[in-house]
Structure formats: structure tokens, C-alpha cells
Coordinates of C-alpha atoms in Angstrom, one line a residue:
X1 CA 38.7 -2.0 25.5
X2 CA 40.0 -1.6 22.1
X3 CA 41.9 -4.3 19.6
X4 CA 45.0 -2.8 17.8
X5 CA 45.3 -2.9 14.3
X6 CA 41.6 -4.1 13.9
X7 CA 40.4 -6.6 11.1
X8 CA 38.0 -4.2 8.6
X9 CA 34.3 -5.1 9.2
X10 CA 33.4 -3.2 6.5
X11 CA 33.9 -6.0 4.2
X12 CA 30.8 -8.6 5.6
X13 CA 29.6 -9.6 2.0
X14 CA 32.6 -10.3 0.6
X15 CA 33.9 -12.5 3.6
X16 CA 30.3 -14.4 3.3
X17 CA 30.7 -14.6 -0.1
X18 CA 33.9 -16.3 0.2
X19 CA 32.2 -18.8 2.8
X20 CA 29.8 -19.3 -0.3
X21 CA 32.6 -20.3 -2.5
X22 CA 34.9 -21.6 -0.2
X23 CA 37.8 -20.0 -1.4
X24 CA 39.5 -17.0 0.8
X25 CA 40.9 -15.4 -2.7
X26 CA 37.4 -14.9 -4.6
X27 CA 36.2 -10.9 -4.4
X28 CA 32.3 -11.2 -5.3
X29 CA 32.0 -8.7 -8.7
X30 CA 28.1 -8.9 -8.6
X31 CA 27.9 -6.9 -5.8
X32 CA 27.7 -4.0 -8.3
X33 CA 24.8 -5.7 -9.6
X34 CA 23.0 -7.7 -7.1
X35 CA 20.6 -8.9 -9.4
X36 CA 23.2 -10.6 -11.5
X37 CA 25.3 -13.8 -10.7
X38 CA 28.9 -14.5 -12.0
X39 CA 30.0 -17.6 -13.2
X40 CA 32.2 -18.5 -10.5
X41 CA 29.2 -18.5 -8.1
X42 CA 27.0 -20.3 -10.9
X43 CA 29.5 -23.4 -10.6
X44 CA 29.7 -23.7 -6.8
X45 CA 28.0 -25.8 -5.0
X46 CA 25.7 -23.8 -3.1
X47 CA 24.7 -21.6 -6.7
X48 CA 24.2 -24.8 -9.2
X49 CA 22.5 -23.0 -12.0
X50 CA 19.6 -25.2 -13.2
X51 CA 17.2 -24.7 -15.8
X52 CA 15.0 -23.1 -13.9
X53 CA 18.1 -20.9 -12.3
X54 CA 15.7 -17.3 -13.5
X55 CA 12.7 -18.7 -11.9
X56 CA 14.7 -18.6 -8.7
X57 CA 15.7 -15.5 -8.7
X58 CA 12.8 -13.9 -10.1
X59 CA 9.5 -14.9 -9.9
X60 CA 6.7 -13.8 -12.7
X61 CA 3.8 -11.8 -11.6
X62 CA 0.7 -13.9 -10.5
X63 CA -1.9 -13.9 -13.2
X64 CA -4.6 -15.5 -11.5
X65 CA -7.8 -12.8 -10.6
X66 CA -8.2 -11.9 -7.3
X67 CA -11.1 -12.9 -6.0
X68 CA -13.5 -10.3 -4.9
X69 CA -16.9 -10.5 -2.7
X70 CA -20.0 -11.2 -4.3
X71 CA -21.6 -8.3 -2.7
X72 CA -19.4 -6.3 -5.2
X73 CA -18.7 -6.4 -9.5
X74 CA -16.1 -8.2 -9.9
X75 CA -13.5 -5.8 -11.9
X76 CA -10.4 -4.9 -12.5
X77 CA -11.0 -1.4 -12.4
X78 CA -11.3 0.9 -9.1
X79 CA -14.9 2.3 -10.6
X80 CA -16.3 -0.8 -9.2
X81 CA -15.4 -0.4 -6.0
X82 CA -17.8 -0.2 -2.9
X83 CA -18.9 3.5 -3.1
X84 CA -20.3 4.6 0.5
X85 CA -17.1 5.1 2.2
X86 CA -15.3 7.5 -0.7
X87 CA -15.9 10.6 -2.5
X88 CA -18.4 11.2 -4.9
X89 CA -15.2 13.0 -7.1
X90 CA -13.0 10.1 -7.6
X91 CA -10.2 11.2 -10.1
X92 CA -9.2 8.4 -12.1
X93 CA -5.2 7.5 -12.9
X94 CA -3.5 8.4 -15.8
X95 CA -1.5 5.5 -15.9
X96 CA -2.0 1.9 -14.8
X97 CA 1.2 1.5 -13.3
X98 CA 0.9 4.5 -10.6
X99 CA -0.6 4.2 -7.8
X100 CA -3.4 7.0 -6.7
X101 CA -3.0 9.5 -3.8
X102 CA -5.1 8.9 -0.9
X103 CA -5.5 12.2 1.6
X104 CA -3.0 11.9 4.3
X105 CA -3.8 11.7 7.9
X106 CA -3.6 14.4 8.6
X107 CA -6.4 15.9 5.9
X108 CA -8.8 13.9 6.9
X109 CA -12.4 15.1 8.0
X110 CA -13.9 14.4 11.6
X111 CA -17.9 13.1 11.5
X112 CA -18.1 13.6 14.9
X113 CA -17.0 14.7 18.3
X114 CA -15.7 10.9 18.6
X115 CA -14.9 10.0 15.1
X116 CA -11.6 8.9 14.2
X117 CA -9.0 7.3 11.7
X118 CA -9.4 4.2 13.7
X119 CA -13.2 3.8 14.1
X120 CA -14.4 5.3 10.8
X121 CA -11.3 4.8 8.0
X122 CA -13.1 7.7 6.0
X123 CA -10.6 9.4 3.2
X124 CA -10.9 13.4 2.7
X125 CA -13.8 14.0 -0.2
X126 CA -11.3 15.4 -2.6
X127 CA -8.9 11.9 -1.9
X128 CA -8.3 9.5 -4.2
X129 CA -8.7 5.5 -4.5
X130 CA -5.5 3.7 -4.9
X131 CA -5.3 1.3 -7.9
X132 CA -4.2 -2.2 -7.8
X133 CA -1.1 -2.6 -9.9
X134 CA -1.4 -4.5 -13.3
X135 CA -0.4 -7.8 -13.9
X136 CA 2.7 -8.3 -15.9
X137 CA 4.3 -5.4 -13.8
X138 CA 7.4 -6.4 -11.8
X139 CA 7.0 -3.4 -9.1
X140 CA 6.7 0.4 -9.0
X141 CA 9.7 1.3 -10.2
X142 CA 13.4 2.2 -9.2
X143 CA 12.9 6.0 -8.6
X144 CA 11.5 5.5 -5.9
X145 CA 11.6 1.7 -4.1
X146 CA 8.1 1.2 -5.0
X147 CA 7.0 3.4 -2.5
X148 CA 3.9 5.4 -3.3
X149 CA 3.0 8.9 -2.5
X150 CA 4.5 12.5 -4.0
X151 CA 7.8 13.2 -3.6
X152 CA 8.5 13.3 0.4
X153 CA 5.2 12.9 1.0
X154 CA 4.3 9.1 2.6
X155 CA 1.4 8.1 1.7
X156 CA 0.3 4.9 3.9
X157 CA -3.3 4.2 2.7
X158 CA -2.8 0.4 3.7
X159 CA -2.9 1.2 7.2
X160 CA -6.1 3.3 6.9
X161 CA -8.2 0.5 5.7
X162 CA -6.7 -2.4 8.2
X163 CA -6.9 -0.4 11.2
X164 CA -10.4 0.6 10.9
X165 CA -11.4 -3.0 9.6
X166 CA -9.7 -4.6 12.8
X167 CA -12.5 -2.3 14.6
X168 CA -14.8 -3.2 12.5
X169 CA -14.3 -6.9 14.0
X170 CA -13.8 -6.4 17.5
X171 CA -17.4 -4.1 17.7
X172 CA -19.2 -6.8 14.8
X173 CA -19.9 -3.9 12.8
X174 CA -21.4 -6.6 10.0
X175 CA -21.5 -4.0 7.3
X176 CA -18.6 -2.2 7.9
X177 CA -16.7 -5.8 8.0
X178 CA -18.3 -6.5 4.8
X179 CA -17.1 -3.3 2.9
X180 CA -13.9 -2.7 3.9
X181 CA -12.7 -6.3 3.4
X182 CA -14.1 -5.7 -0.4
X183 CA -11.7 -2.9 -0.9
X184 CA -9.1 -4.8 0.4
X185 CA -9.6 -7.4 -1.7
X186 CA -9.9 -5.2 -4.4
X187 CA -6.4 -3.4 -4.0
X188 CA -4.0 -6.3 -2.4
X189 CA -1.3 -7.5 -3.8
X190 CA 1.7 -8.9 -3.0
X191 CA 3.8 -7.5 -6.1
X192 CA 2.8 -4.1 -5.7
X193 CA 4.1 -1.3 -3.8
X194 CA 4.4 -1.3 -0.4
X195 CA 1.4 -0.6 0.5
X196 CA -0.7 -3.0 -1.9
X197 CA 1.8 -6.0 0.1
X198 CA 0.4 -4.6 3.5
X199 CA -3.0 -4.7 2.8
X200 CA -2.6 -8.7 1.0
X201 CA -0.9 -9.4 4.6
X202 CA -2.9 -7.7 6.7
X203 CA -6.3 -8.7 4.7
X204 CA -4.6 -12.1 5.2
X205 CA -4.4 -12.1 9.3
X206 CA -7.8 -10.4 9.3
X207 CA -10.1 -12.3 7.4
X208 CA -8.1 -15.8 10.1
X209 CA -9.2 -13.8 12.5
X210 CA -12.6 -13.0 11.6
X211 CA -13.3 -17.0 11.1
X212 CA -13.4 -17.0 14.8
X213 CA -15.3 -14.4 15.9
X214 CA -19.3 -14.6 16.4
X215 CA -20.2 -12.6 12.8
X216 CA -17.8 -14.9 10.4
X217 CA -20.7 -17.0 9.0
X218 CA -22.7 -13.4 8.4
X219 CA -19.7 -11.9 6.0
X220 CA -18.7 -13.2 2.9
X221 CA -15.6 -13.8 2.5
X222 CA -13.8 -15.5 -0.6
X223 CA -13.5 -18.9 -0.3
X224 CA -9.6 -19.0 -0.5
X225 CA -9.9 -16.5 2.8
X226 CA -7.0 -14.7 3.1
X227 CA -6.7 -13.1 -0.2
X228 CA -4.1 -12.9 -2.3
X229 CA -0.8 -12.9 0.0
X230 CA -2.8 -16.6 0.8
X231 CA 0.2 -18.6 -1.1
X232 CA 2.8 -16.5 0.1
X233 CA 6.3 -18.3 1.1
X234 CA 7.9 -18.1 4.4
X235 CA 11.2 -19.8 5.4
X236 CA 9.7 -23.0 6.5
X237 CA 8.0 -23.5 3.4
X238 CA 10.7 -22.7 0.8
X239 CA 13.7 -25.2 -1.0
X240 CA 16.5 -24.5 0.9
X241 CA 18.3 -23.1 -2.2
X242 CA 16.1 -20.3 -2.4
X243 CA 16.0 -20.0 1.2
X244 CA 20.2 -19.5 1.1
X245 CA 19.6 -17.2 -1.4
X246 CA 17.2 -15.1 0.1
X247 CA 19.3 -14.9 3.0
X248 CA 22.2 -13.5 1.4
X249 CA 20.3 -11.1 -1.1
X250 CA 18.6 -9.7 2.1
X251 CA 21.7 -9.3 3.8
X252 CA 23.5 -7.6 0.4
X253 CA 20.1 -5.1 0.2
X254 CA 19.3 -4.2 3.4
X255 CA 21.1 -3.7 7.0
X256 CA 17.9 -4.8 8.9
X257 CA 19.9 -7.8 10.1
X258 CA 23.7 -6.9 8.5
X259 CA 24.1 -3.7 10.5
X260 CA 23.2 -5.7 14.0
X261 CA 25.0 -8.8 13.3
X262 CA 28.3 -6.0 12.4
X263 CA 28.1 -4.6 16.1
X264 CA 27.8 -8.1 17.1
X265 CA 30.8 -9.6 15.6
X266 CA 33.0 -6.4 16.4
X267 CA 31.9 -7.0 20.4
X268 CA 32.7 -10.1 20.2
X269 CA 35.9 -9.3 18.9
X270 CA 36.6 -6.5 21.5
X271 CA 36.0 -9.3 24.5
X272 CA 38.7 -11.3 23.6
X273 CA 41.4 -10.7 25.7
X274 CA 45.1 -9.2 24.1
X275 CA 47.4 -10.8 27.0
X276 CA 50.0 -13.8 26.0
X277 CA 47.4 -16.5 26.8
X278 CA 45.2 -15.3 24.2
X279 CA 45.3 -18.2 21.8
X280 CA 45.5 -20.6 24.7
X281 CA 41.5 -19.4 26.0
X282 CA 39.2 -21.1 24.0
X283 CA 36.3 -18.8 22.7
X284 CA 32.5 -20.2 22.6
X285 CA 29.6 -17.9 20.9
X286 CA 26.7 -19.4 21.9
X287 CA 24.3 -18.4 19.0
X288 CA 20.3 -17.6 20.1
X289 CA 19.5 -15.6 16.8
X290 CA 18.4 -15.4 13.3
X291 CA 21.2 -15.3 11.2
X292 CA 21.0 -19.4 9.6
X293 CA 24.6 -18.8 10.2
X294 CA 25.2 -15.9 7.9
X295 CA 26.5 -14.0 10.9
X296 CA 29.3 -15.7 11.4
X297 CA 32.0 -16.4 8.2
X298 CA 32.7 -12.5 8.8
X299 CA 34.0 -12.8 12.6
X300 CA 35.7 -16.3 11.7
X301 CA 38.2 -14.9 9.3
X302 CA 38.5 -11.5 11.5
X303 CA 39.7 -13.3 13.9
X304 CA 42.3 -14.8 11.8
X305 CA 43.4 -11.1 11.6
X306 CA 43.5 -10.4 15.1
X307 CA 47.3 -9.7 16.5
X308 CA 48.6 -12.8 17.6
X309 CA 46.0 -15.2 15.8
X310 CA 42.6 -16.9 16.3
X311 CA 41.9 -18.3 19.7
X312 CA 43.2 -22.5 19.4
X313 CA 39.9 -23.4 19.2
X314 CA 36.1 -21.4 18.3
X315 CA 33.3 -23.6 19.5
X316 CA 29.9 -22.0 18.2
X317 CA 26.7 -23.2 20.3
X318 CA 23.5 -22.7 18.0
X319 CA 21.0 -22.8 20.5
X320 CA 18.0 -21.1 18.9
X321 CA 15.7 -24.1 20.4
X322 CA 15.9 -22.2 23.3
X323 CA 14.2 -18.9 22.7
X324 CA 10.6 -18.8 21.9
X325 CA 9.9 -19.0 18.2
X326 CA 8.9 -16.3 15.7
X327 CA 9.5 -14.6 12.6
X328 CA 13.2 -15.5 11.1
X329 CA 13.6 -17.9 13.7
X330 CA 12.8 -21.1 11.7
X331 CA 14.9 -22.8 8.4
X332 CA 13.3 -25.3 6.1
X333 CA 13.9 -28.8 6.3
X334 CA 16.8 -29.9 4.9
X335 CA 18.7 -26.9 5.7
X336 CA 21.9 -27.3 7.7
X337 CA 24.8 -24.8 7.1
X338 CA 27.4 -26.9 9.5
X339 CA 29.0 -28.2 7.0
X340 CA 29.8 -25.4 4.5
X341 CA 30.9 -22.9 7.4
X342 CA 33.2 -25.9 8.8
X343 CA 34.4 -25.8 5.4
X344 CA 35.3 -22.4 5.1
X345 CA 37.1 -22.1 8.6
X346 CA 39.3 -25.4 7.5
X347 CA 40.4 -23.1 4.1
X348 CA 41.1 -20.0 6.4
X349 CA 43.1 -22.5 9.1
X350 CA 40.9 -21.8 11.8
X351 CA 39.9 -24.4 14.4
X352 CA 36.1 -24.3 14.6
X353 CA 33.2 -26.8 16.5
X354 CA 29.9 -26.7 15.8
X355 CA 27.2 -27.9 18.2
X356 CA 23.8 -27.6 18.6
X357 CA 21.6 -27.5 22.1
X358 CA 18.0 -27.4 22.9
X359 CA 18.4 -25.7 26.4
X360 CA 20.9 -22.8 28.3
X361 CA 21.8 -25.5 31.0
X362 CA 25.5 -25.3 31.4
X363 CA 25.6 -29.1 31.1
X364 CA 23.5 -28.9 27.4
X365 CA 26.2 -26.2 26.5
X366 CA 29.0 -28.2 27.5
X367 CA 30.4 -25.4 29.3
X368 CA 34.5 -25.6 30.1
X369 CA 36.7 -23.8 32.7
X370 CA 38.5 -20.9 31.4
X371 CA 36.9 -19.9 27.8
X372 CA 35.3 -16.7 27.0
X373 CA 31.5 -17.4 26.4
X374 CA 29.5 -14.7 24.3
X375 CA 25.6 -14.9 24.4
X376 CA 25.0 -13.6 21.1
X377 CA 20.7 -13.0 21.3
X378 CA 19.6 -11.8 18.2
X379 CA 15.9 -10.8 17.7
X380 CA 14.3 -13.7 19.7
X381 CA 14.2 -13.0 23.0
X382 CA 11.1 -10.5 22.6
X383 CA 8.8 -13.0 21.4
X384 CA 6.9 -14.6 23.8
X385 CA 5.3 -13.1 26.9
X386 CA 7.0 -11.6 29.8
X387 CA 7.2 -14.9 31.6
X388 CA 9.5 -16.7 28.6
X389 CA 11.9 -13.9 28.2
X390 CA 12.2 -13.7 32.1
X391 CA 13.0 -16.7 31.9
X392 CA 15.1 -17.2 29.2
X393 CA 17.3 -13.7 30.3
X394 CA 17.6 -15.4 34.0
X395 CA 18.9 -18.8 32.3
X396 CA 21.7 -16.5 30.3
X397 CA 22.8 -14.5 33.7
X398 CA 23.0 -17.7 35.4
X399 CA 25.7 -18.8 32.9
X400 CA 27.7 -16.0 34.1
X401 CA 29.2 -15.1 30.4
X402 CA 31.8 -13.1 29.3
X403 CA 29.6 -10.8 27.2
X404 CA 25.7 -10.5 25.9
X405 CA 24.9 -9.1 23.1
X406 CA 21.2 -8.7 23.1
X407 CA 19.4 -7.1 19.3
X408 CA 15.6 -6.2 19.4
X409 CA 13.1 -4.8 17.2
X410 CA 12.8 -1.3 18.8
X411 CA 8.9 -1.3 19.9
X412 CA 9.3 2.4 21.5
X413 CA 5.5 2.9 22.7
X414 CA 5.3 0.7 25.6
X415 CA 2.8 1.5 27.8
X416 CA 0.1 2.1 25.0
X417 CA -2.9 0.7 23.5
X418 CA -5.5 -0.9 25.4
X419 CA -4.8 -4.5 24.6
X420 CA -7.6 -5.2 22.0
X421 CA -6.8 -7.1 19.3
X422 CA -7.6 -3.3 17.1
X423 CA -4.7 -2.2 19.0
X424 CA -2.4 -5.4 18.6
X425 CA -2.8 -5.4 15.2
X426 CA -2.0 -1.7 14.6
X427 CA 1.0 -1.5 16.1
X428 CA 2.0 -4.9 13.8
X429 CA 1.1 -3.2 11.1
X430 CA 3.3 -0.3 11.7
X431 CA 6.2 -2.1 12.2
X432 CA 5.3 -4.9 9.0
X433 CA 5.2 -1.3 7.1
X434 CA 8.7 0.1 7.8
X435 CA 9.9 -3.9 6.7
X436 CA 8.1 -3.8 3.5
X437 CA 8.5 0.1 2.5
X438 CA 12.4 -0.3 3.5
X439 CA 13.0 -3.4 1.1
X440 CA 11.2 -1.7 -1.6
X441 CA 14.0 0.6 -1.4
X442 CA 16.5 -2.3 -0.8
X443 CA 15.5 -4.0 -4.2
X444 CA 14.7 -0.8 -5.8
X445 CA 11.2 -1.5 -6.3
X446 CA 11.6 -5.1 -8.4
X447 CA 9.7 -7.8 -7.3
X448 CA 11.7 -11.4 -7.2
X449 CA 11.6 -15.2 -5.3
X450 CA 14.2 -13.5 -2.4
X451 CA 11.9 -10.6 -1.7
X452 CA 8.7 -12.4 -1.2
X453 CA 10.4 -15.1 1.1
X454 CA 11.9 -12.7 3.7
X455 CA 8.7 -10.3 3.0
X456 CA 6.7 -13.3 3.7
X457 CA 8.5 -14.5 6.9
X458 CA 8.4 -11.0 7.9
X459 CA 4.6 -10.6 7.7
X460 CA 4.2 -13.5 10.4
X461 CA 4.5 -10.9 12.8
X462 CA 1.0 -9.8 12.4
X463 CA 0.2 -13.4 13.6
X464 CA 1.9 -13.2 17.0
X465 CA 2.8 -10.2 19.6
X466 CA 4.5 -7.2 18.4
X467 CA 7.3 -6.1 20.3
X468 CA 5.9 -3.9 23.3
X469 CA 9.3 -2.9 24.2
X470 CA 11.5 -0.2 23.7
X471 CA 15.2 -0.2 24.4
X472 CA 14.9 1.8 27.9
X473 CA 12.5 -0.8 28.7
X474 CA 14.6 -3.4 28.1
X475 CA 17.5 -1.9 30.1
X476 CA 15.2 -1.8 33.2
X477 CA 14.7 -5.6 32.4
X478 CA 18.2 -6.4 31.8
X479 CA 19.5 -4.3 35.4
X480 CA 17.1 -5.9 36.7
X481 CA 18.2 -9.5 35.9
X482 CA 21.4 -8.6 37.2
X483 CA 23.2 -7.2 34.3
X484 CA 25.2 -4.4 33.4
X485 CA 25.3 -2.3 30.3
X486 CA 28.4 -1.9 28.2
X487 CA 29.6 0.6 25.9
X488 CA 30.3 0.1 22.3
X489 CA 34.0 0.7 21.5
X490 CA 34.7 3.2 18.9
X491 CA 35.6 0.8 16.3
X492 CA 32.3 -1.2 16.1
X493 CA 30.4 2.1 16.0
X494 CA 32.7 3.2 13.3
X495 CA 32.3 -0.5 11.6
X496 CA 28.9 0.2 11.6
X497 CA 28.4 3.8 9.9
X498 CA 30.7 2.6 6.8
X499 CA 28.5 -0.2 6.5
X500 CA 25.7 1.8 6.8
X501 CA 26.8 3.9 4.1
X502 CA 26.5 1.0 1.6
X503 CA 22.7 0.8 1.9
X504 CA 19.8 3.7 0.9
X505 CA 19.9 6.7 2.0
X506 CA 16.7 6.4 4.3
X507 CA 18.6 4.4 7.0
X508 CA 20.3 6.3 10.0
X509 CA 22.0 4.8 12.4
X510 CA 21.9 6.3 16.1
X511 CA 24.5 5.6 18.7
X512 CA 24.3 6.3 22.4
X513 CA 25.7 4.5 25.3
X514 CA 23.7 2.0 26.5
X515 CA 23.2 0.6 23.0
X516 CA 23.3 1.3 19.3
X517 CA 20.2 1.8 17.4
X518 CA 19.0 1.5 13.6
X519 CA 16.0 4.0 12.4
X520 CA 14.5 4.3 8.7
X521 CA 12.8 7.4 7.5
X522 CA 12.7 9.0 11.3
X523 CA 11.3 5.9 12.9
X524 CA 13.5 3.4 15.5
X525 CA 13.4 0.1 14.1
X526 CA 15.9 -2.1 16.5
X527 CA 18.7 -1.6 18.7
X528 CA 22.1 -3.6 19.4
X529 CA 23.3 -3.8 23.0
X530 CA 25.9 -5.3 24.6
X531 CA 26.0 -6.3 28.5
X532 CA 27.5 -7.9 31.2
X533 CA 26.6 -10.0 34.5
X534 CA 26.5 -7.6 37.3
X535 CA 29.5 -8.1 39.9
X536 CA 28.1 -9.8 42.8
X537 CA 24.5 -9.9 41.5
X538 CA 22.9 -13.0 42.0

């Protein structure tokens, strides 16, 4: 079903913007710019500028050493670097601020009838050793969102070094252990490109792990442990000033969670009935996702738009308590955005209720005869095991709504790995990789407070399960609960590509239908789907 005369979706960050400064009239100007901030968003209440107002939105490079393994020199240049595992001809860089070529996969030389990437992590002879960037450097540079490598070329020497060192673990291979996490140590950092911020993460989750394996006494590690992503912030752990900010900025930069959250709104939109009653059926969104309500300001003053009014009265459930939790699922303390989206649907005359619940019970929901409930699940029903989102799916059918919309991180390669903790922790660092090479592109390379908190919140994924599902998995799981997919009308679809057009040139979005889904540089990296309950299913 379509809605006539539409409201334009296209224009998300300006209606969120408004929500910001509670007026309806204000068109944000530093969207040009987004690392500038008018005056009429310094003087609202949720942009006081303070005196320390270019601390928040940039923070200065860490001059503190990194701390290296005393089985090593300690230096700053790659010459001192652990020597067994490289080439006898190392070229050195030319300039301190560009990162070395490392050989690609695919370059590499075999050892031995079983040797691998994974097992032995041994670059091509000719290669060369990546530097760690300098200090006083904000990031790699705009050409190029920070990325390293020549030209087309990806060069993902991060992964090259975890991986085997993961292996290195699991098999107590003391000396391997021992040099690899030396290197690491050596060329992490989280201001770099996107590959010195995978290895500071993933040196991070490796060297928690290795405290509990058998061998952790045997290795030296540095006594801070987890290198030099150890201080990082995540949303928990940040003022909830910066926290808002680093909401929005990520929004404005990057569609990782804008181009989802677009479908969302415009399916929500399209189950809204047109018939003369329309304003007399209440409509209730019941919100299981990770949007800290940045999702919804855009759908409130759409539906304003809408032929024939808003519904008489929006009731939005927030019942993220309910899902398992994991990365982007958690605010910090002190953070409660009731209040100013209650404001800004009282300036746009729209009747809205906020409520929060802890469970999907109809009677925690406060469920009512003839409203439209939405189940808007974004990005939390896959963590967990298969046991909590069974569950939590089977609690949402037995609510019998109106419409799901269900967003995922694609996983796509189901079915693979052996279950090892080598394994596990590759495919995390594959998908932590497309994050932080995508919003090196999304703040053209510069490194500032928002960056490192939404980097930071997204590297928690190495600390739990990464998403084993792909979206044909998930349909099997979803039919088999009892649902039904739906197709996306034309105007979300549509909604979506001009969005998608505002963002780098790397994204693609990919629409068939059973759902919608969102790819960077070739590679699926979530899906939107909408569904319904089954007729007759129980």
C-alpha cells in the first residue's frame, strides 16, 4: 500500500535538527560543514557552548608513549621492530604521516603444504612494515578517509596480525604470542587510519583474553594490558553531552544507522491506514532499537504531513530492556531524551506519549483495542544466542502487531568457522573493519571526541558474538516463528537511495523483496525488513 502525496524523508537531519532546537522553522546551515556549529545551535539548550566547547568536539592526539614489551627496544621507529617474522629488505617511509604497504593477501608466500594467512601471518619478502602514525596528527587525511593502501587497492594489514595472533593463543604458541603482540603494540593506535584503530581494538580484546588462558603469566604483556585503545570511550562511559553529540554527527556522516532507521519510519508510515477513521486509531511504535531516540523526530513531523493529519494520539513504547544487550544498546547515565522529543511534538501540535517497559507482555506494554502497533527492532535482536532471540521473536508474534520492522548487521557466512575463539574473533574483526574504514570516509579522515565514542562502542563487538546470520537466514527464522515477509513500497525504497546519495560514494544500497540491504565497498553490512504475523499461525 502506498500514501498519497507522501511527506519527503529525504530531509531526516534537518527534522532532527529541528527536534534539537525546538523550533519547526530553523534549517540547520552547518550541514555544509559538519564540523562547524552555528550560533543558533550554540545557544540552545542541548549545544551550550562552554569553555571547553573545542575539546568536545575535537579531541587532541594522545601524547603519552605507547608502551611496548620489554622483550623489544622501545622506539618510535619501525627499525626496532621484532625482526623474524618480516623481510630482511624493509623499505623505510618517506614521510611520517603515510602509512607503509603491506603485501596483500593475495601475494603472500606459502611455507608449507598447510601454512596459511591464519596460522603463520607471514608478509611477502619484498612487503613492507606499516608505521604508526605521529603524534600531533589528527588522521590520514581527507583524500582518502584515512584509509591506507594505493589507490583502489585495500590494504588490511590489521587483520593479518590479529588473526594469526588469536591462533597463536588458542594453540599456546608462547613465542609466537610474544612477537606478534609486540608489533601490535608497536603500530596501534586509535588516531590512525583504519587499520592502526583495528589493531588498538583488537590488541585490546586479545591481550583480556590471553589473561585467561594457561600461558598468560609466560608472556609479557604491558602492564596497562590492552594497549593503547585501553582508555577508549564507549556510550556508557561518556557525558551525555558528548554522547548527544556523537549521536547526531554519526547520523549526519554516515547511513550505518540513518539509512535503516529511513526504511523504518517510511513503513511505519505506509501501515497507517488512509480510510476516514484514520485519526480516530491510535498508533503505538513500540521501540526495541538503538536509535536514543534519534529515529523518531523525522516520522513525528511526517506524520503531521500525512493527508488528513497525525493519528489523535502517538504512544512510543521504548522497550530496549527487553532485547539482549550489546553494542549501541546502552546510554549513559543521566541520559533521557523524553523530555526534549515531547517537546518538539508539543511545537509541531502532535499528540505524543512516551513510556518505557522492561518486558513484551501485552500487560507491560499497556496494549489497547483498536491501535496500530509497530515493532520497530533495530540491531538487537541478534545478540544473544539462539535461545534469547527465539525467544524474544516468539514474545513479538505473540503480540500479534500490525507490522515488524526487524534491522540486522548482515553476517552472510553462516554456516562457517569451526567455533574457536580464532574463528570468532575473525569474523568480529571483519565486520569492526568495514565500521572503522567506512567512518574514516564518513569524517574524512579527522579524528574528533564523536568519532572515538561511536568507534569505541562499536569495537565492543569483538567482546561478544558476531552476528552469524545472514538475512536468508533470518527469513527462515522469522517464517518460522510465524511471520510473513512484506515488500517495501516504492516510496521508502526511493526515500532511501536520495538519502543514500548524501553520504560517500562507497555505500550502495541493494533492494530486493524480502528486505532492503546496505553494502560498503562490495561487502553486505545490514539489512532492513519489514514483516507481518502469519494469518492463522499460531
Amino acid at each position: 500500500m502506498t500514501f498519497e502525496e507522501g511527506p519527503d524523508l529525504t530531509t531526516y537531519h534537518h527534522h532532527l535538527l529541528d527536534w534539537l532546537e525546538d523550533s519547526i522553522s530553523f534549517i540547520p546551515s552547518f550541514l555544509d560543514d559538519p564540523y562547524s556549529i552555528p550560533e543558533s545551535i550554540a545557544g540552545s539548550e542541548w549545544w551550550t557552548q562552554e569553555q571547553d566547547q573545542a575539546n568536545l568536539l575535537q579531541m587532541p592526539p594522545s601524547t603519552t608513549p605507547i608502551a611496548v614489551p620489554s622483550t623489544t627496544t622501545t622506539s618510535s621507529s619501525p627499525q626496532s621492530l621484532p625482526q623474524p617474522e618480516f623481510s630482511k629488505k624493509r623499505k623505510l617511509p618517506t614521510s611520517p604521516t603515510t602509512p607503509n604497504k603491506v603485501a596483500a593477501h593475495g601475494n603472500r608466500r606459502r611455507t608449507g603444504p598447510d601454512a596459511s594467512d591464519e596460522r603463520n601471518g607471514k608478509f611477502e619478502e619484498e612487503g613492507e612494515i606499516p608505521q604508526k602514525p605521529g603524534n600531533g596528527r589528527k588522521g590520514q587525511g581527507k583524500g582518502n578517509g584515512g584509509n591506507s593502501g594505493n589507490g583502489n587497492k585495500e590494504v588490511r594489514w590489521a587483520e593479518h596480525l590479529l588473526n594469526p595472533c588469536a591462533t597463536a593463543i588458542e594453540v599456546a604458541n608462547l613465542s609466537r604470542v610474544q612477537h606478534l603482540l609486540c608489533v601490535l603494540h608497536e603500530l596501534a593506535s586509535p588516531s590512525g587510519d583504519a587499520n592502526h584503530r583495528l589493531a588498538a581494538y583488537g590488541l585490546r580484546t586479545l591481550t583480556r583474553h590471553l589473561s585467561s588462558t594457561r600461558i598468560a603469566a609466560a608472556v609479557n604483556v604491558p602492564a596497562r594490558g590492552g594497549g593503547p585503545a585501553d582508555d577508549s570511550p564507549c556510550f556508557v562511559s561518556t557525558e551525555p553531552k558528548l554522547f548527544r553529540s556523537a549521536l547526531i554527527k554519526f547520523h549526519d556522516v554516515s547511513p550505518w544507522f540513518a539509512l535503516p532507521n529511513s526504511l523504518a519510519n517510511a513503513s511505519i508510515l505506509q501501515a497507517l491506514t488512509l480510510d476516514s477513521n484514520q485519526r480516530l486509531r491510535p498508533l503505538h511504535v513500540v521501540d526495541i532499537g538503538v536509535s536514543h531516540g534519534v529515529q523518531w523526530p523525522t516520522l513525528l513531523e511526517a506524520l503531521t504531513r500525512r493527508p488528513g493529519g497525525p493519528p489523535a494520539l502517538v504512544r512510543l513504547t521504548v522497550a530496549g530492556a527487553a532485547a539482549p544487550p550489546g553494542p549501541f544498546s546502552a546510554a549513559p547515565p543521566g541520559y533521557d531524551f523524553s523530555s526534549h522529543l515531547l517537546r518538539y511534538a508539543k511545537s509541531i501540535d502532535l499528540n505524543l506519549r512516551i513510556e518505557r517497559a522492561d518486558s513484551l507482555a501485552p500487560r507491560s506494554l499497556s496494549l489497547t483495542g483498536g491501535e496500530i502497533l509497530v515493532v520497530c527492532a533495530q540491531f538487537r535482536v541478534g545478540h544473544g544466542g539462539l535461545d534469547a532471540r527465539t525467544a524474544l521473536l516468539q514474545s513479538v508474534r505473540e503480540l500479534n502487531p500490525d507490522l515488524m520492522v526487524l534491522s540486522e548487521v548482515d553476517g552472510g557466512r553462516a554456516g562457517e568457522g569451526d567455533g574457536s575463539f580464532p574463528a570468532e574473533f575473525g569474523r568480529r574483526a571483519e565486520l569492526l573493519w568495514r565500521f572503522l574504514d567506512s567512518t574514516s570516509a564518513a569524517f574524512k579522515g579527522r579524528d574528533c571526541a564523536e568519532r572515538r565514542v561511536v568507534e569505541g562502542e562499536a569495537a565492543r563487538v569483538l567482546e561478544g558474538r558476531a552476528p552469524e546470520e545472514g538475512k536468508e537466514r533470518w527469513r527462515e527464522m522469522m517464517v518460522g516463528l510465524g511471520f510473513r515477509d512484506e515488500v517495501f513500497g516504492e516510496e521508502a525504497v526511493e526515500a532511501g537511495r536520495a538519502l543514500l546519495r548524501k553520504y560517500d560514494g562507497n555505500w550502495e544500497m541493494r533492494a530486493a523483496e524480502a528486505a532492503v540491504g546496505l553494502w560498503w565497498k562490495g561487502q553486505p553490512v545490514s539489512f532492513c525488513s519489514l514483516w507481518k504475523p502469519h494469518t492463522g499461525s499460531q
